[in-house]
């Protein structure tokens, strides 16, 4: 899950969803693209849910929520998923103009913020395991220590 290829695929899928969602709000392409937002939204929710569950189980269940970075990531993911669920579930009502819909910009900002937090955690190797760094600051300090004194540590 931490590979660059997987993260790029998820980011590409997320960008496609945001593009479909934003384009369906315009009058010119609305009728031809609105059908794609619902399955793309549910697919994105499935990907994010599976990734979150696998990561939480792999990092010790409740311990996953210890690092502050993970808490921020879960909050942005939760808000983004609620926004996606609302707009995907109400696709027909949104098309008819009878339901409130979150703006495409708010969904894109939440999802991009989540992906940036995820990439920051991958880059600094923040993990909830007992032997890994618990925050970005700890991980950065560990990197600095190992770069200067790594030869002394066996």
PDB file of C-alpha atoms in Angstrom:
ATOM      1  CA  UNK A   1       0.000   0.000   0.000  1.00  0.00           C
ATOM      2  CA  UNK A   2       2.949   2.319   0.503  1.00  0.00           C
ATOM      3  CA  UNK A   3       4.334   1.869  -3.006  1.00  0.00           C
ATOM      4  CA  UNK A   4       4.571   4.889  -5.262  1.00  0.00           C
ATOM      5  CA  UNK A   5       2.767   3.071  -8.080  1.00  0.00           C
ATOM      6  CA  UNK A   6      -0.270   2.264  -5.907  1.00  0.00           C
ATOM      7  CA  UNK A   7      -0.417   5.820  -4.573  1.00  0.00           C
ATOM      8  CA  UNK A   8      -0.208   7.243  -8.119  1.00  0.00           C
ATOM      9  CA  UNK A   9      -3.028   4.947  -9.283  1.00  0.00           C
ATOM     10  CA  UNK A  10      -5.229   6.040  -6.355  1.00  0.00           C
ATOM     11  CA  UNK A  11      -4.397   9.698  -7.026  1.00  0.00           C
ATOM     12  CA  UNK A  12      -5.214   9.285 -10.738  1.00  0.00           C
ATOM     13  CA  UNK A  13      -8.541   7.605  -9.930  1.00  0.00           C
ATOM     14  CA  UNK A  14      -9.332  10.373  -7.440  1.00  0.00           C
ATOM     15  CA  UNK A  15      -8.500  13.065 -10.006  1.00  0.00           C
ATOM     16  CA  UNK A  16     -10.740  11.365 -12.590  1.00  0.00           C
ATOM     17  CA  UNK A  17     -13.615  11.268 -10.104  1.00  0.00           C
ATOM     18  CA  UNK A  18     -13.189  14.960  -9.262  1.00  0.00           C
ATOM     19  CA  UNK A  19     -13.018  15.797 -12.976  1.00  0.00           C
ATOM     20  CA  UNK A  20     -16.235  13.859 -13.720  1.00  0.00           C
ATOM     21  CA  UNK A  21     -17.979  15.436 -10.755  1.00  0.00           C
ATOM     22  CA  UNK A  22     -16.971  18.995 -11.615  1.00  0.00           C
ATOM     23  CA  UNK A  23     -17.773  18.550 -15.310  1.00  0.00           C
ATOM     24  CA  UNK A  24     -21.274  17.266 -14.572  1.00  0.00           C
ATOM     25  CA  UNK A  25     -22.087  20.544 -12.834  1.00  0.00           C
ATOM     26  CA  UNK A  26     -21.781  22.411 -16.137  1.00  0.00           C
ATOM     27  CA  UNK A  27     -24.651  22.449 -18.605  1.00  0.00           C
ATOM     28  CA  UNK A  28     -22.682  21.419 -21.696  1.00  0.00           C
ATOM     29  CA  UNK A  29     -21.451  18.003 -20.580  1.00  0.00           C
ATOM     30  CA  UNK A  30     -23.949  17.268 -17.828  1.00  0.00           C
ATOM     31  CA  UNK A  31     -26.095  14.718 -19.596  1.00  0.00           C
ATOM     32  CA  UNK A  32     -23.248  12.657 -21.024  1.00  0.00           C
ATOM     33  CA  UNK A  33     -21.052  12.383 -17.903  1.00  0.00           C
ATOM     34  CA  UNK A  34     -23.337  12.384 -14.869  1.00  0.00           C
ATOM     35  CA  UNK A  35     -23.816   8.609 -15.058  1.00  0.00           C
ATOM     36  CA  UNK A  36     -20.093   8.056 -14.419  1.00  0.00           C
ATOM     37  CA  UNK A  37     -19.946   9.949 -11.120  1.00  0.00           C
ATOM     38  CA  UNK A  38     -21.971   7.431  -9.137  1.00  0.00           C
ATOM     39  CA  UNK A  39     -19.905   4.273  -9.840  1.00  0.00           C
ATOM     40  CA  UNK A  40     -16.666   6.264  -9.673  1.00  0.00           C
ATOM     41  CA  UNK A  41     -17.680   7.648  -6.279  1.00  0.00           C
ATOM     42  CA  UNK A  42     -18.514   4.215  -4.905  1.00  0.00           C
ATOM     43  CA  UNK A  43     -15.248   2.837  -6.331  1.00  0.00           C
ATOM     44  CA  UNK A  44     -13.276   5.591  -4.629  1.00  0.00           C
ATOM     45  CA  UNK A  45     -15.010   4.908  -1.310  1.00  0.00           C
ATOM     46  CA  UNK A  46     -14.193   1.201  -1.685  1.00  0.00           C
ATOM     47  CA  UNK A  47     -10.509   1.917  -2.401  1.00  0.00           C
ATOM     48  CA  UNK A  48     -10.152   4.340   0.523  1.00  0.00           C
ATOM     49  CA  UNK A  49     -12.003   2.017   2.912  1.00  0.00           C
ATOM     50  CA  UNK A  50      -9.919  -1.034   2.004  1.00  0.00           C
ATOM     51  CA  UNK A  51      -6.675   0.925   2.263  1.00  0.00           C
ATOM     52  CA  UNK A  52      -7.657   2.324   5.668  1.00  0.00           C
ATOM     53  CA  UNK A  53      -8.763  -1.064   7.063  1.00  0.00           C
ATOM     54  CA  UNK A  54      -5.615  -2.839   5.875  1.00  0.00           C
ATOM     55  CA  UNK A  55      -3.366  -0.114   7.306  1.00  0.00           C
ATOM     56  CA  UNK A  56      -5.213  -0.008  10.647  1.00  0.00           C
ATOM     57  CA  UNK A  57      -5.034  -3.793  11.056  1.00  0.00           C
ATOM     58  CA  UNK A  58      -1.383  -3.942   9.998  1.00  0.00           C
ATOM     59  CA  UNK A  59      -0.390  -1.233  12.492  1.00  0.00           C
ATOM     60  CA  UNK A  60      -2.074  -2.742  15.513  1.00  0.00           C
ATOM     61  CA  UNK A  61      -5.715  -1.671  15.430  1.00  0.00           C
ATOM     62  CA  UNK A  62      -6.170   1.015  18.086  1.00  0.00           C
ATOM     63  CA  UNK A  63      -2.475   1.931  17.995  1.00  0.00           C
ATOM     64  CA  UNK A  64      -3.051   3.213  14.463  1.00  0.00           C
ATOM     65  CA  UNK A  65      -4.732   6.292  15.946  1.00  0.00           C
ATOM     66  CA  UNK A  66      -1.775   7.318  18.161  1.00  0.00           C
ATOM     67  CA  UNK A  67       0.240   9.451  15.716  1.00  0.00           C
ATOM     68  CA  UNK A  68      -1.209  12.923  15.158  1.00  0.00           C
ATOM     69  CA  UNK A  69      -0.612  12.595  11.418  1.00  0.00           C
ATOM     70  CA  UNK A  70      -2.883   9.554  11.311  1.00  0.00           C
ATOM     71  CA  UNK A  71      -5.584  11.434  13.240  1.00  0.00           C
ATOM     72  CA  UNK A  72      -5.483  14.308  10.733  1.00  0.00           C
ATOM     73  CA  UNK A  73      -5.481  11.839   7.849  1.00  0.00           C
ATOM     74  CA  UNK A  74      -8.509   9.974   9.223  1.00  0.00           C
ATOM     75  CA  UNK A  75     -10.399  13.244   9.776  1.00  0.00           C
ATOM     76  CA  UNK A  76      -9.832  14.481   6.202  1.00  0.00           C
ATOM     77  CA  UNK A  77     -10.617  11.020   4.831  1.00  0.00           C
ATOM     78  CA  UNK A  78     -13.849  10.857   6.832  1.00  0.00           C
ATOM     79  CA  UNK A  79     -15.000  14.289   5.650  1.00  0.00           C
ATOM     80  CA  UNK A  80     -14.082  13.478   2.039  1.00  0.00           C
ATOM     81  CA  UNK A  81     -15.853  10.112   2.138  1.00  0.00           C
ATOM     82  CA  UNK A  82     -19.014  11.643   3.620  1.00  0.00           C
ATOM     83  CA  UNK A  83     -18.991  14.211   0.825  1.00  0.00           C
ATOM     84  CA  UNK A  84     -18.486  11.511  -1.821  1.00  0.00           C
ATOM     85  CA  UNK A  85     -21.206   9.284  -0.322  1.00  0.00           C
ATOM     86  CA  UNK A  86     -23.672  12.161  -0.242  1.00  0.00           C
ATOM     87  CA  UNK A  87     -23.066  13.197  -3.825  1.00  0.00           C
ATOM     88  CA  UNK A  88     -22.922   9.603  -5.149  1.00  0.00           C
ATOM     89  CA  UNK A  89     -26.106   8.546  -3.384  1.00  0.00           C
ATOM     90  CA  UNK A  90     -27.994  11.635  -4.534  1.00  0.00           C
ATOM     91  CA  UNK A  91     -26.794  11.601  -8.146  1.00  0.00           C
ATOM     92  CA  UNK A  92     -30.323  11.487  -9.590  1.00  0.00           C
ATOM     93  CA  UNK A  93     -31.635  14.220  -7.289  1.00  0.00           C
ATOM     94  CA  UNK A  94     -28.582  16.339  -8.033  1.00  0.00           C
ATOM     95  CA  UNK A  95     -29.156  15.883 -11.755  1.00  0.00           C
ATOM     96  CA  UNK A  96     -32.738  17.055 -11.371  1.00  0.00           C
ATOM     97  CA  UNK A  97     -31.626  19.969  -9.200  1.00  0.00           C
ATOM     98  CA  UNK A  98     -33.774  18.960  -6.222  1.00  0.00           C
ATOM     99  CA  UNK A  99     -31.014  18.139  -3.724  1.00  0.00           C
ATOM    100  CA  UNK A 100     -28.161  20.028  -2.102  1.00  0.00           C
ATOM    101  CA  UNK A 101     -24.817  18.854  -3.341  1.00  0.00           C
ATOM    102  CA  UNK A 102     -21.334  19.512  -2.004  1.00  0.00           C
ATOM    103  CA  UNK A 103     -19.249  21.540  -4.393  1.00  0.00           C
ATOM    104  CA  UNK A 104     -16.683  19.731  -6.459  1.00  0.00           C
ATOM    105  CA  UNK A 105     -14.004  22.057  -5.131  1.00  0.00           C
ATOM    106  CA  UNK A 106     -14.620  21.051  -1.504  1.00  0.00           C
ATOM    107  CA  UNK A 107     -14.443  17.364  -2.395  1.00  0.00           C
ATOM    108  CA  UNK A 108     -11.252  17.865  -4.371  1.00  0.00           C
ATOM    109  CA  UNK A 109      -9.605  19.877  -1.577  1.00  0.00           C
ATOM    110  CA  UNK A 110     -10.478  17.260   1.070  1.00  0.00           C
ATOM    111  CA  UNK A 111      -9.315  14.346  -1.061  1.00  0.00           C
ATOM    112  CA  UNK A 112      -6.096  16.052  -2.152  1.00  0.00           C
ATOM    113  CA  UNK A 113      -5.370  17.057   1.449  1.00  0.00           C
ATOM    114  CA  UNK A 114      -5.851  13.416   2.497  1.00  0.00           C
ATOM    115  CA  UNK A 115      -3.509  12.174  -0.226  1.00  0.00           C
ATOM    116  CA  UNK A 116      -0.860  14.772   0.705  1.00  0.00           C
ATOM    117  CA  UNK A 117      -1.027  13.726   4.358  1.00  0.00           C
ATOM    118  CA  UNK A 118      -0.756  10.090   3.262  1.00  0.00           C
ATOM    119  CA  UNK A 119       2.290  10.840   1.102  1.00  0.00           C
ATOM    120  CA  UNK A 120       3.904  12.787   3.961  1.00  0.00           C
ATOM    121  CA  UNK A 121       3.426   9.775   6.232  1.00  0.00           C
ATOM    122  CA  UNK A 122       4.917   7.458   3.624  1.00  0.00           C
ATOM    123  CA  UNK A 123       7.868   9.764   2.993  1.00  0.00           C
ATOM    124  CA  UNK A 124       8.711  10.105   6.688  1.00  0.00           C
ATOM    125  CA  UNK A 125       7.698   6.500   7.443  1.00  0.00           C
ATOM    126  CA  UNK A 126       5.327   7.479  10.246  1.00  0.00           C
ATOM    127  CA  UNK A 127       3.822   4.338  11.682  1.00  0.00           C
ATOM    128  CA  UNK A 128       1.894   3.326  14.763  1.00  0.00           C
ATOM    129  CA  UNK A 129       4.047   0.288  15.425  1.00  0.00           C
ATOM    130  CA  UNK A 130       6.052   0.203  18.631  1.00  0.00           C
ATOM    131  CA  UNK A 131       9.416   0.414  16.872  1.00  0.00           C
ATOM    132  CA  UNK A 132       8.682   3.134  14.328  1.00  0.00           C
ATOM    133  CA  UNK A 133       8.478   6.914  14.498  1.00  0.00           C
ATOM    134  CA  UNK A 134       5.216   8.155  15.978  1.00  0.00           C
ATOM    135  CA  UNK A 135       5.231  11.564  14.296  1.00  0.00           C
ATOM    136  CA  UNK A 136       6.808  13.462  11.407  1.00  0.00           C
ATOM    137  CA  UNK A 137       9.126  15.243  13.861  1.00  0.00           C
ATOM    138  CA  UNK A 138      10.301  11.921  15.356  1.00  0.00           C
ATOM    139  CA  UNK A 139      10.908  10.486  11.893  1.00  0.00           C
ATOM    140  CA  UNK A 140      12.861  13.559  10.798  1.00  0.00           C
ATOM    141  CA  UNK A 141      14.949  13.452  13.982  1.00  0.00           C
ATOM    142  CA  UNK A 142      15.634   9.748  13.446  1.00  0.00           C
ATOM    143  CA  UNK A 143      16.780  10.423   9.876  1.00  0.00           C
ATOM    144  CA  UNK A 144      19.100  13.206  11.015  1.00  0.00           C
ATOM    145  CA  UNK A 145      20.539  11.022  13.785  1.00  0.00           C
ATOM    146  CA  UNK A 146      21.163   8.091  11.453  1.00  0.00           C
ATOM    147  CA  UNK A 147      22.744  10.301   8.787  1.00  0.00           C
ATOM    148  CA  UNK A 148      25.247  11.742  11.277  1.00  0.00           C
ATOM    149  CA  UNK A 149      25.792   8.880  13.712  1.00  0.00           C
ATOM    150  CA  UNK A 150      24.503   5.852  11.840  1.00  0.00           C
ATOM    151  CA  UNK A 151      27.977   4.360  11.579  1.00  0.00           C
ATOM    152  CA  UNK A 152      28.247   4.164  15.383  1.00  0.00           C
ATOM    153  CA  UNK A 153      24.983   2.249  15.758  1.00  0.00           C
ATOM    154  CA  UNK A 154      25.361  -1.459  15.075  1.00  0.00           C
TER     155      UNK A 154
END
